[in-house]
Amino acid sequence: MKGLLEIKDLKTYFYLDKQAVKAVDGVSFHINRNETLAIVGESGSGKSVTALSIMRLIETPGKIISGEIHFNNVNIAKLSSKQMTMLRGNRISMIYQDPMQSLNPAISVGEQIREALIIHKAVPRKESKKRALELMSLVSIPEAQHRYKDIQSKFSGGMRQRIMTAMAIACNPDLLIADEPTTALDVTIQSEIMDLLKSLKQQLSMSMLLITHDLGIVAENADRVIIMYCGKIMEEANVRDLFERPKHPYTIGLMKCIPRIQDNVDVLYSIPGYIPNASQYSEACRFHERCEKAMDICRQKEPELIEIEEGHKVRCWLYCNK
Amino acid sequence: MNNIIEVRNLVKQFELTSKLGLQTHCVKAVNGVSFDVPEGETLGLVGESGCGKTTTGKLILRLVKPTSGEIYLEGKDINKISKKEMRRIRKDIQVVFQNPYAALDPKMTVADILSEPLSIHRIVFKYDYDKEVKRLLNLVGLSEKDAKKFPHEFSGGQRQRIGIARAIATRPKFIICDEPVSALDVSVQSQILNLLNDLQKELKVSYLFIAHGLNVIRHMSDKVGVMYLGKIVEIGRVEDIFNNPMHPYTKVLLNSAPIPDPTIIRERQAIKGEVPSPITPPSGCSFHPRCNIAMEICKNKSPELIKINEGHKAACHFCSAE
Ligand SMILES: Nc1ncnc2c1ncn2[C@@H]1O[C@H](COP(=O)(O)OP(=O)(O)OP(=O)(O)O)[C@@H](O)[C@H]1O
Ligand code: SF4
Ligand code: SF4
Ligand SMILES: [Mg+2]
């Protein structure tokens, strides 16, 4: 197996009104040790469902219908839910966009961190409070001693995200999944949280799966990047190649359509049309209705994801020698 | 150039009563804001959440009543006019909201949604409604066939187009755009930004453009006001703000935005803490607890907005023009 995590042909569908919504539709990728892999995509592209599939947190009407998820040489798609509970929050943890909903409103934040330690038997019970305090300092919560007993509503959004991070790293996980960790935060706080995650990743030698729609955050934090669109990977490359030599028409469009602080243009490029409805995908390339380069074959058949240079993969007929 | 809107010393104080009704606090959501918006131009308002951007917009729309201060539309104080003139003002000042899902009545067809302002403000004769609806749909890039559809049949980007069509139906002079693209997919945002710019050129309308994304603000604005805890701390032409920021907070904001270019390694200026509660704003300069050049005077004395250059002002004890 490749790296720390390797996913092969993952399909996760949601069954609504007898229709299958193909949220993740044949996704394969890997994450190396100590690496940050970013998944970029718009709402509905399948980023979060990919993450929740790895965590095995997909609930009905959703279902992982096929695929393998190898983590540390174990196929976690096959683990019992009891085995999975031992892994989750221990070897793999996740932080979410909205820390408010993930923290218990009634229990002090210090106790919640301590509980995470006790559940996974990370430290002897006697030492758990001391360790919880250490974790609070590690994520830079000022005056941790004093704040241990406070409940979450006494903290600002940025501080809550730090607390959730402390819980997530409590057991020194191998993989931290961060799903839009800063989207709900103000810009000045965003950059602090990203810096915190970066330094924790180094200190604890974790790998990170970073989910975001913000190309600025990707450029500053990722080693490698996956671009998802409509449940499929459209392009995969290391971060420099992706920004310097994007190949897929969708990636190129995304890069051109975001306004930039550094150089302002009069008229922004815009990708025509809208994202297609997830229950109505055809056999065609999922981007063809919006693609300026679309050819006949694009409307008939979907291209494969192929490697065109070392580590650089693209799903587009322009790069296939048909 | 004539100013469409002039705002002078606008203050809005909300009274908050605690759950038990024992204590009352007051929040100065907007605390002495002044600006001008010239004909055909865009004033961008940027700042972190809760700084009073939306409240400023609502005051101009007269959705909330100011505690004090004046708002002039083409030289007339809109808080001191007759009922009849008020009708005209409702027609001249329109709004586009952030959430295109919530802003449209799900039971009305697009034709009904667009005819409503036509009839309320008697824009055209009744037998011309169909023609006018078609004209509006064309203007915002929708098809004439869309008139018969309901809001749920559209994607987010298309719904925002409907929202814009409704705003321009009354042929307003001034439109308040409150985060008009932040709920939209990245690949659709630039379509809407371009549409707003095209309409401005065509209809000579002025905008108050509210956003927290600096890149979007840079792209859309002629002038920019930076808000912090209910006050404008810096205001100037867009080039002044982005190329020659004077206020320490503006500098931090610009420095925090991630840059979508992996070859740029940024020197990040750390900022202390988070935005304080507007219920208990700090004394003196309200930015002082977070400011890295704060001096004793900053704790005691609130700085006035002073002129740096023609049209460029900042409120800081230590950034007068050299
Ligand atoms: N109706 C209200 N009653 C009490 N307080 C209010 C009311 N409306 C706004 N506020 C408070 O006024 C302050 C300014 O709010 P406002 O919504 O104008 O900020 P904003 O800059 O638009 O923020 P965001 O970026 O989050 O949209 C906030 O502290 C807010 O909680
Ligand atoms: S396969 Fe065809 S339609 Fe799809 S992205 Fe490539 S060129 Fe465009
Ligand atoms: S007045 Fe003082 S505290 Fe306020 S921004 Fe200027 S230097 Fe900083
Ligand atoms: Mg707002």
PDB file of N, CA and C in Angstrom, chain B residues 30-97:
ATOM      1  N   VAL B  30     -23.283  50.705  15.202  1.00  0.00           N
ATOM      2  CA  VAL B  30     -22.698  51.696  14.300  1.00  0.00           C
ATOM      3  C   VAL B  30     -22.457  52.938  15.146  1.00  0.00           C
ATOM      4  N   ASN B  31     -21.228  53.432  15.101  1.00  0.00           N
ATOM      5  CA  ASN B  31     -20.837  54.426  16.080  1.00  0.00           C
ATOM      6  C   ASN B  31     -20.143  55.633  15.432  1.00  0.00           C
ATOM      7  N   GLY B  32     -20.952  56.442  14.724  1.00  0.00           N
ATOM      8  CA  GLY B  32     -20.387  57.651  14.136  1.00  0.00           C
ATOM      9  C   GLY B  32     -19.770  57.427  12.779  1.00  0.00           C
ATOM     10  N   VAL B  33     -20.574  56.886  11.866  1.00  0.00           N
ATOM     11  CA  VAL B  33     -20.054  56.574  10.530  1.00  0.00           C
ATOM     12  C   VAL B  33     -20.457  57.660   9.535  1.00  0.00           C
ATOM     13  N   SER B  34     -19.500  58.106   8.731  1.00  0.00           N
ATOM     14  CA  SER B  34     -19.763  59.096   7.683  1.00  0.00           C
ATOM     15  C   SER B  34     -19.097  58.655   6.389  1.00  0.00           C
ATOM     16  N   PHE B  35     -19.805  58.796   5.295  1.00  0.00           N
ATOM     17  CA  PHE B  35     -19.174  58.578   3.978  1.00  0.00           C
ATOM     18  C   PHE B  35     -20.056  59.141   2.882  1.00  0.00           C
ATOM     19  N   ASP B  36     -19.482  59.272   1.689  1.00  0.00           N
ATOM     20  CA  ASP B  36     -20.224  59.711   0.506  1.00  0.00           C
ATOM     21  C   ASP B  36     -20.119  58.625  -0.559  1.00  0.00           C
ATOM     22  N   VAL B  37     -21.192  58.460  -1.326  1.00  0.00           N
ATOM     23  CA  VAL B  37     -21.100  57.584  -2.488  1.00  0.00           C
ATOM     24  C   VAL B  37     -21.476  58.390  -3.724  1.00  0.00           C
ATOM     25  N   PRO B  38     -20.509  58.700  -4.583  1.00  0.00           N
ATOM     26  CA  PRO B  38     -20.799  59.466  -5.785  1.00  0.00           C
ATOM     27  C   PRO B  38     -21.588  58.651  -6.812  1.00  0.00           C
ATOM     28  N   GLU B  39     -22.212  59.393  -7.722  1.00  0.00           N
ATOM     29  CA  GLU B  39     -22.999  58.798  -8.799  1.00  0.00           C
ATOM     30  C   GLU B  39     -22.184  57.762  -9.576  1.00  0.00           C
ATOM     31  N   GLY B  40     -22.767  56.593  -9.765  1.00  0.00           N
ATOM     32  CA  GLY B  40     -22.136  55.578 -10.602  1.00  0.00           C
ATOM     33  C   GLY B  40     -20.922  54.910  -9.981  1.00  0.00           C
ATOM     34  N   GLU B  41     -20.654  55.171  -8.722  1.00  0.00           N
ATOM     35  CA  GLU B  41     -19.479  54.563  -8.091  1.00  0.00           C
ATOM     36  C   GLU B  41     -19.866  53.520  -7.052  1.00  0.00           C
ATOM     37  N   THR B  42     -18.855  52.776  -6.614  1.00  0.00           N
ATOM     38  CA  THR B  42     -19.061  51.758  -5.588  1.00  0.00           C
ATOM     39  C   THR B  42     -18.201  52.056  -4.379  1.00  0.00           C
ATOM     40  N   LEU B  43     -18.866  52.100  -3.225  1.00  0.00           N
ATOM     41  CA  LEU B  43     -18.116  52.168  -1.973  1.00  0.00           C
ATOM     42  C   LEU B  43     -18.122  50.772  -1.368  1.00  0.00           C
ATOM     43  N   GLY B  44     -16.955  50.209  -1.169  1.00  0.00           N
ATOM     44  CA  GLY B  44     -16.859  48.907  -0.518  1.00  0.00           C
ATOM     45  C   GLY B  44     -16.736  49.088   0.983  1.00  0.00           C
ATOM     46  N   LEU B  45     -17.450  48.261   1.750  1.00  0.00           N
ATOM     47  CA  LEU B  45     -17.298  48.279   3.218  1.00  0.00           C
ATOM     48  C   LEU B  45     -16.754  46.920   3.618  1.00  0.00           C
ATOM     49  N   VAL B  46     -15.614  46.928   4.305  1.00  0.00           N
ATOM     50  CA  VAL B  46     -14.999  45.666   4.678  1.00  0.00           C
ATOM     51  C   VAL B  46     -14.718  45.668   6.172  1.00  0.00           C
ATOM     52  N   GLY B  47     -14.743  44.497   6.771  1.00  0.00           N
ATOM     53  CA  GLY B  47     -14.471  44.396   8.203  1.00  0.00           C
ATOM     54  C   GLY B  47     -14.907  43.038   8.688  1.00  0.00           C
ATOM     55  N   GLU B  48     -14.511  42.700   9.913  1.00  0.00           N
ATOM     56  CA  GLU B  48     -14.792  41.367  10.415  1.00  0.00           C
ATOM     57  C   GLU B  48     -16.214  41.280  10.959  1.00  0.00           C
ATOM     58  N   SER B  49     -16.636  40.062  11.270  1.00  0.00           N
ATOM     59  CA  SER B  49     -18.048  39.893  11.571  1.00  0.00           C
ATOM     60  C   SER B  49     -18.442  40.704  12.809  1.00  0.00           C
ATOM     61  N   GLY B  50     -19.624  41.284  12.731  1.00  0.00           N
ATOM     62  CA  GLY B  50     -20.123  42.084  13.837  1.00  0.00           C
ATOM     63  C   GLY B  50     -19.616  43.507  13.896  1.00  0.00           C
ATOM     64  N   CYS B  51     -18.871  43.951  12.875  1.00  0.00           N
ATOM     65  CA  CYS B  51     -18.311  45.303  12.963  1.00  0.00           C
ATOM     66  C   CYS B  51     -19.328  46.373  12.564  1.00  0.00           C
ATOM     67  N   GLY B  52     -20.501  45.954  12.084  1.00  0.00           N
ATOM     68  CA  GLY B  52     -21.551  46.920  11.804  1.00  0.00           C
ATOM     69  C   GLY B  52     -21.830  47.184  10.339  1.00  0.00           C
ATOM     70  N   LYS B  53     -21.314  46.356   9.464  1.00  0.00           N
ATOM     71  CA  LYS B  53     -21.521  46.566   8.034  1.00  0.00           C
ATOM     72  C   LYS B  53     -23.001  46.444   7.668  1.00  0.00           C
ATOM     73  N   THR B  54     -23.600  45.316   8.089  1.00  0.00           N
ATOM     74  CA  THR B  54     -24.999  45.082   7.730  1.00  0.00           C
ATOM     75  C   THR B  54     -25.904  46.142   8.343  1.00  0.00           C
ATOM     76  N   THR B  55     -25.636  46.499   9.595  1.00  0.00           N
ATOM     77  CA  THR B  55     -26.463  47.518  10.245  1.00  0.00           C
ATOM     78  C   THR B  55     -26.373  48.841   9.484  1.00  0.00           C
ATOM     79  N   THR B  56     -25.191  49.199   9.007  1.00  0.00           N
ATOM     80  CA  THR B  56     -25.051  50.417   8.212  1.00  0.00           C
ATOM     81  C   THR B  56     -25.966  50.358   6.992  1.00  0.00           C
ATOM     82  N   GLY B  57     -25.962  49.208   6.312  1.00  0.00           N
ATOM     83  CA  GLY B  57     -26.830  49.030   5.148  1.00  0.00           C
ATOM     84  C   GLY B  57     -28.299  49.150   5.533  1.00  0.00           C
ATOM     85  N   LYS B  58     -28.679  48.520   6.641  1.00  0.00           N
ATOM     86  CA  LYS B  58     -30.083  48.552   7.064  1.00  0.00           C
ATOM     87  C   LYS B  58     -30.527  49.958   7.448  1.00  0.00           C
ATOM     88  N   LEU B  59     -29.614  50.745   7.979  1.00  0.00           N
ATOM     89  CA  LEU B  59     -29.958  52.128   8.332  1.00  0.00           C
ATOM     90  C   LEU B  59     -30.288  52.925   7.071  1.00  0.00           C
ATOM     91  N   ILE B  60     -29.505  52.711   6.031  1.00  0.00           N
ATOM     92  CA  ILE B  60     -29.755  53.441   4.791  1.00  0.00           C
ATOM     93  C   ILE B  60     -31.067  52.983   4.159  1.00  0.00           C
ATOM     94  N   LEU B  61     -31.362  51.685   4.306  1.00  0.00           N
ATOM     95  CA  LEU B  61     -32.615  51.151   3.775  1.00  0.00           C
ATOM     96  C   LEU B  61     -33.807  51.527   4.639  1.00  0.00           C
ATOM     97  N   ARG B  62     -33.526  52.123   5.780  1.00  0.00           N
ATOM     98  CA  ARG B  62     -34.535  52.461   6.768  1.00  0.00           C
ATOM     99  C   ARG B  62     -35.243  51.231   7.317  1.00  0.00           C
ATOM    100  N   LEU B  63     -34.527  50.116   7.345  1.00  0.00           N
ATOM    101  CA  LEU B  63     -35.057  48.920   7.995  1.00  0.00           C
ATOM    102  C   LEU B  63     -34.830  49.012   9.497  1.00  0.00           C
ATOM    103  N   VAL B  64     -33.825  49.779   9.922  1.00  0.00           N
ATOM    104  CA  VAL B  64     -33.695  50.122  11.336  1.00  0.00           C
ATOM    105  C   VAL B  64     -33.572  51.636  11.447  1.00  0.00           C
ATOM    106  N   LYS B  65     -34.035  52.142  12.580  1.00  0.00           N
ATOM    107  CA  LYS B  65     -34.060  53.579  12.787  1.00  0.00           C
ATOM    108  C   LYS B  65     -32.767  54.040  13.437  1.00  0.00           C
ATOM    109  N   PRO B  66     -32.125  55.055  12.904  1.00  0.00           N
ATOM    110  CA  PRO B  66     -30.874  55.491  13.521  1.00  0.00           C
ATOM    111  C   PRO B  66     -31.099  56.101  14.903  1.00  0.00           C
ATOM    112  N   THR B  67     -30.134  55.932  15.799  1.00  0.00           N
ATOM    113  CA  THR B  67     -30.167  56.603  17.088  1.00  0.00           C
ATOM    114  C   THR B  67     -29.879  58.085  16.880  1.00  0.00           C
ATOM    115  N   SER B  68     -28.919  58.358  16.020  1.00  0.00           N
ATOM    116  CA  SER B  68     -28.679  59.740  15.599  1.00  0.00           C
ATOM    117  C   SER B  68     -27.921  59.733  14.287  1.00  0.00           C
ATOM    118  N   GLY B  69     -27.772  60.918  13.708  1.00  0.00           N
ATOM    119  CA  GLY B  69     -27.056  61.022  12.447  1.00  0.00           C
ATOM    120  C   GLY B  69     -27.990  61.223  11.271  1.00  0.00           C
ATOM    121  N   GLU B  70     -27.429  61.587  10.142  1.00  0.00           N
ATOM    122  CA  GLU B  70     -28.250  61.882   8.967  1.00  0.00           C
ATOM    123  C   GLU B  70     -27.832  61.049   7.764  1.00  0.00           C
ATOM    124  N   ILE B  71     -28.831  60.787   6.914  1.00  0.00           N
ATOM    125  CA  ILE B  71     -28.593  60.103   5.646  1.00  0.00           C
ATOM    126  C   ILE B  71     -29.234  60.946   4.554  1.00  0.00           C
ATOM    127  N   TYR B  72     -28.455  61.397   3.592  1.00  0.00           N
ATOM    128  CA  TYR B  72     -28.981  62.212   2.507  1.00  0.00           C
ATOM    129  C   TYR B  72     -28.997  61.428   1.217  1.00  0.00           C
ATOM    130  N   LEU B  73     -30.163  61.432   0.557  1.00  0.00           N
ATOM    131  CA  LEU B  73     -30.249  60.876  -0.787  1.00  0.00           C
ATOM    132  C   LEU B  73     -30.365  62.069  -1.724  1.00  0.00           C
ATOM    133  N   GLU B  74     -29.420  62.241  -2.593  1.00  0.00           N
ATOM    134  CA  GLU B  74     -29.348  63.401  -3.491  1.00  0.00           C
ATOM    135  C   GLU B  74     -29.625  64.692  -2.735  1.00  0.00           C
ATOM    136  N   GLY B  75     -28.986  64.824  -1.586  1.00  0.00           N
ATOM    137  CA  GLY B  75     -29.069  66.062  -0.827  1.00  0.00           C
ATOM    138  C   GLY B  75     -30.246  66.181   0.129  1.00  0.00           C
ATOM    139  N   LYS B  76     -31.204  65.212   0.053  1.00  0.00           N
ATOM    140  CA  LYS B  76     -32.366  65.303   0.955  1.00  0.00           C
ATOM    141  C   LYS B  76     -32.199  64.364   2.138  1.00  0.00           C
ATOM    142  N   ASP B  77     -32.443  64.880   3.338  1.00  0.00           N
ATOM    143  CA  ASP B  77     -32.337  64.068   4.548  1.00  0.00           C
ATOM    144  C   ASP B  77     -33.503  63.082   4.587  1.00  0.00           C
ATOM    145  N   ILE B  78     -33.228  61.790   4.455  1.00  0.00           N
ATOM    146  CA  ILE B  78     -34.337  60.832   4.302  1.00  0.00           C
ATOM    147  C   ILE B  78     -35.080  60.565   5.602  1.00  0.00           C
ATOM    148  N   ASN B  79     -34.559  61.064   6.716  1.00  0.00           N
ATOM    149  CA  ASN B  79     -35.311  60.907   7.956  1.00  0.00           C
ATOM    150  C   ASN B  79     -36.240  62.082   8.228  1.00  0.00           C
ATOM    151  N   LYS B  80     -36.224  63.071   7.334  1.00  0.00           N
ATOM    152  CA  LYS B  80     -37.052  64.258   7.574  1.00  0.00           C
ATOM    153  C   LYS B  80     -37.890  64.586   6.354  1.00  0.00           C
ATOM    154  N   ILE B  81     -38.542  63.592   5.785  1.00  0.00           N
ATOM    155  CA  ILE B  81     -39.297  63.903   4.581  1.00  0.00           C
ATOM    156  C   ILE B  81     -40.719  63.389   4.689  1.00  0.00           C
ATOM    157  N   SER B  82     -41.543  63.845   3.779  1.00  0.00           N
ATOM    158  CA  SER B  82     -42.955  63.482   3.816  1.00  0.00           C
ATOM    159  C   SER B  82     -43.162  62.037   3.376  1.00  0.00           C
ATOM    160  N   LYS B  83     -44.360  61.491   3.700  1.00  0.00           N
ATOM    161  CA  LYS B  83     -44.713  60.122   3.314  1.00  0.00           C
ATOM    162  C   LYS B  83     -44.601  59.914   1.813  1.00  0.00           C
ATOM    163  N   LYS B  84     -45.015  60.917   1.079  1.00  0.00           N
ATOM    164  CA  LYS B  84     -45.039  60.798  -0.374  1.00  0.00           C
ATOM    165  C   LYS B  84     -43.615  60.665  -0.916  1.00  0.00           C
ATOM    166  N   GLU B  85     -42.750  61.490  -0.347  1.00  0.00           N
ATOM    167  CA  GLU B  85     -41.366  61.405  -0.801  1.00  0.00           C
ATOM    168  C   GLU B  85     -40.728  60.083  -0.388  1.00  0.00           C
ATOM    169  N   MET B  86     -41.223  59.550   0.721  1.00  0.00           N
ATOM    170  CA  MET B  86     -40.697  58.276   1.216  1.00  0.00           C
ATOM    171  C   MET B  86     -40.884  57.177   0.185  1.00  0.00           C
ATOM    172  N   ARG B  87     -42.026  57.175  -0.486  1.00  0.00           N
ATOM    173  CA  ARG B  87     -42.276  56.205  -1.548  1.00  0.00           C
ATOM    174  C   ARG B  87     -41.165  56.239  -2.570  1.00  0.00           C
ATOM    175  N   ARG B  88     -40.800  57.452  -2.946  1.00  0.00           N
ATOM    176  CA  ARG B  88     -39.790  57.611  -3.982  1.00  0.00           C
ATOM    177  C   ARG B  88     -38.451  57.051  -3.497  1.00  0.00           C
ATOM    178  N   ILE B  89     -38.195  57.291  -2.213  1.00  0.00           N
ATOM    179  CA  ILE B  89     -36.919  56.815  -1.688  1.00  0.00           C
ATOM    180  C   ILE B  89     -36.864  55.298  -1.659  1.00  0.00           C
ATOM    181  N   ARG B  90     -38.000  54.679  -1.325  1.00  0.00           N
ATOM    182  CA  ARG B  90     -38.053  53.214  -1.346  1.00  0.00           C
ATOM    183  C   ARG B  90     -37.741  52.678  -2.730  1.00  0.00           C
ATOM    184  N   LYS B  91     -38.146  53.423  -3.738  1.00  0.00           N
ATOM    185  CA  LYS B  91     -37.910  53.000  -5.108  1.00  0.00           C
ATOM    186  C   LYS B  91     -36.452  53.242  -5.506  1.00  0.00           C
ATOM    187  N   ASP B  92     -35.884  54.316  -4.986  1.00  0.00           N
ATOM    188  CA  ASP B  92     -34.526  54.691  -5.393  1.00  0.00           C
ATOM    189  C   ASP B  92     -33.426  53.900  -4.699  1.00  0.00           C
ATOM    190  N   ILE B  93     -33.733  53.347  -3.515  1.00  0.00           N
ATOM    191  CA  ILE B  93     -32.709  52.585  -2.788  1.00  0.00           C
ATOM    192  C   ILE B  93     -33.151  51.136  -2.689  1.00  0.00           C
ATOM    193  N   GLN B  94     -32.382  50.237  -3.268  1.00  0.00           N
ATOM    194  CA  GLN B  94     -32.737  48.820  -3.268  1.00  0.00           C
ATOM    195  C   GLN B  94     -31.631  47.994  -2.620  1.00  0.00           C
ATOM    196  N   VAL B  95     -31.900  46.703  -2.467  1.00  0.00           N
ATOM    197  CA  VAL B  95     -30.926  45.853  -1.771  1.00  0.00           C
ATOM    198  C   VAL B  95     -30.818  44.477  -2.425  1.00  0.00           C
ATOM    199  N   VAL B  96     -29.627  43.925  -2.406  1.00  0.00           N
ATOM    200  CA  VAL B  96     -29.387  42.535  -2.809  1.00  0.00           C
ATOM    201  C   VAL B  96     -28.780  41.833  -1.600  1.00  0.00           C
ATOM    202  N   PHE B  97     -29.415  40.734  -1.175  1.00  0.00           N
ATOM    203  CA  PHE B  97     -28.971  40.068   0.048  1.00  0.00           C
ATOM    204  C   PHE B  97     -27.961  38.957  -0.216  1.00  0.00           C
TER     205      PHE B  97
END
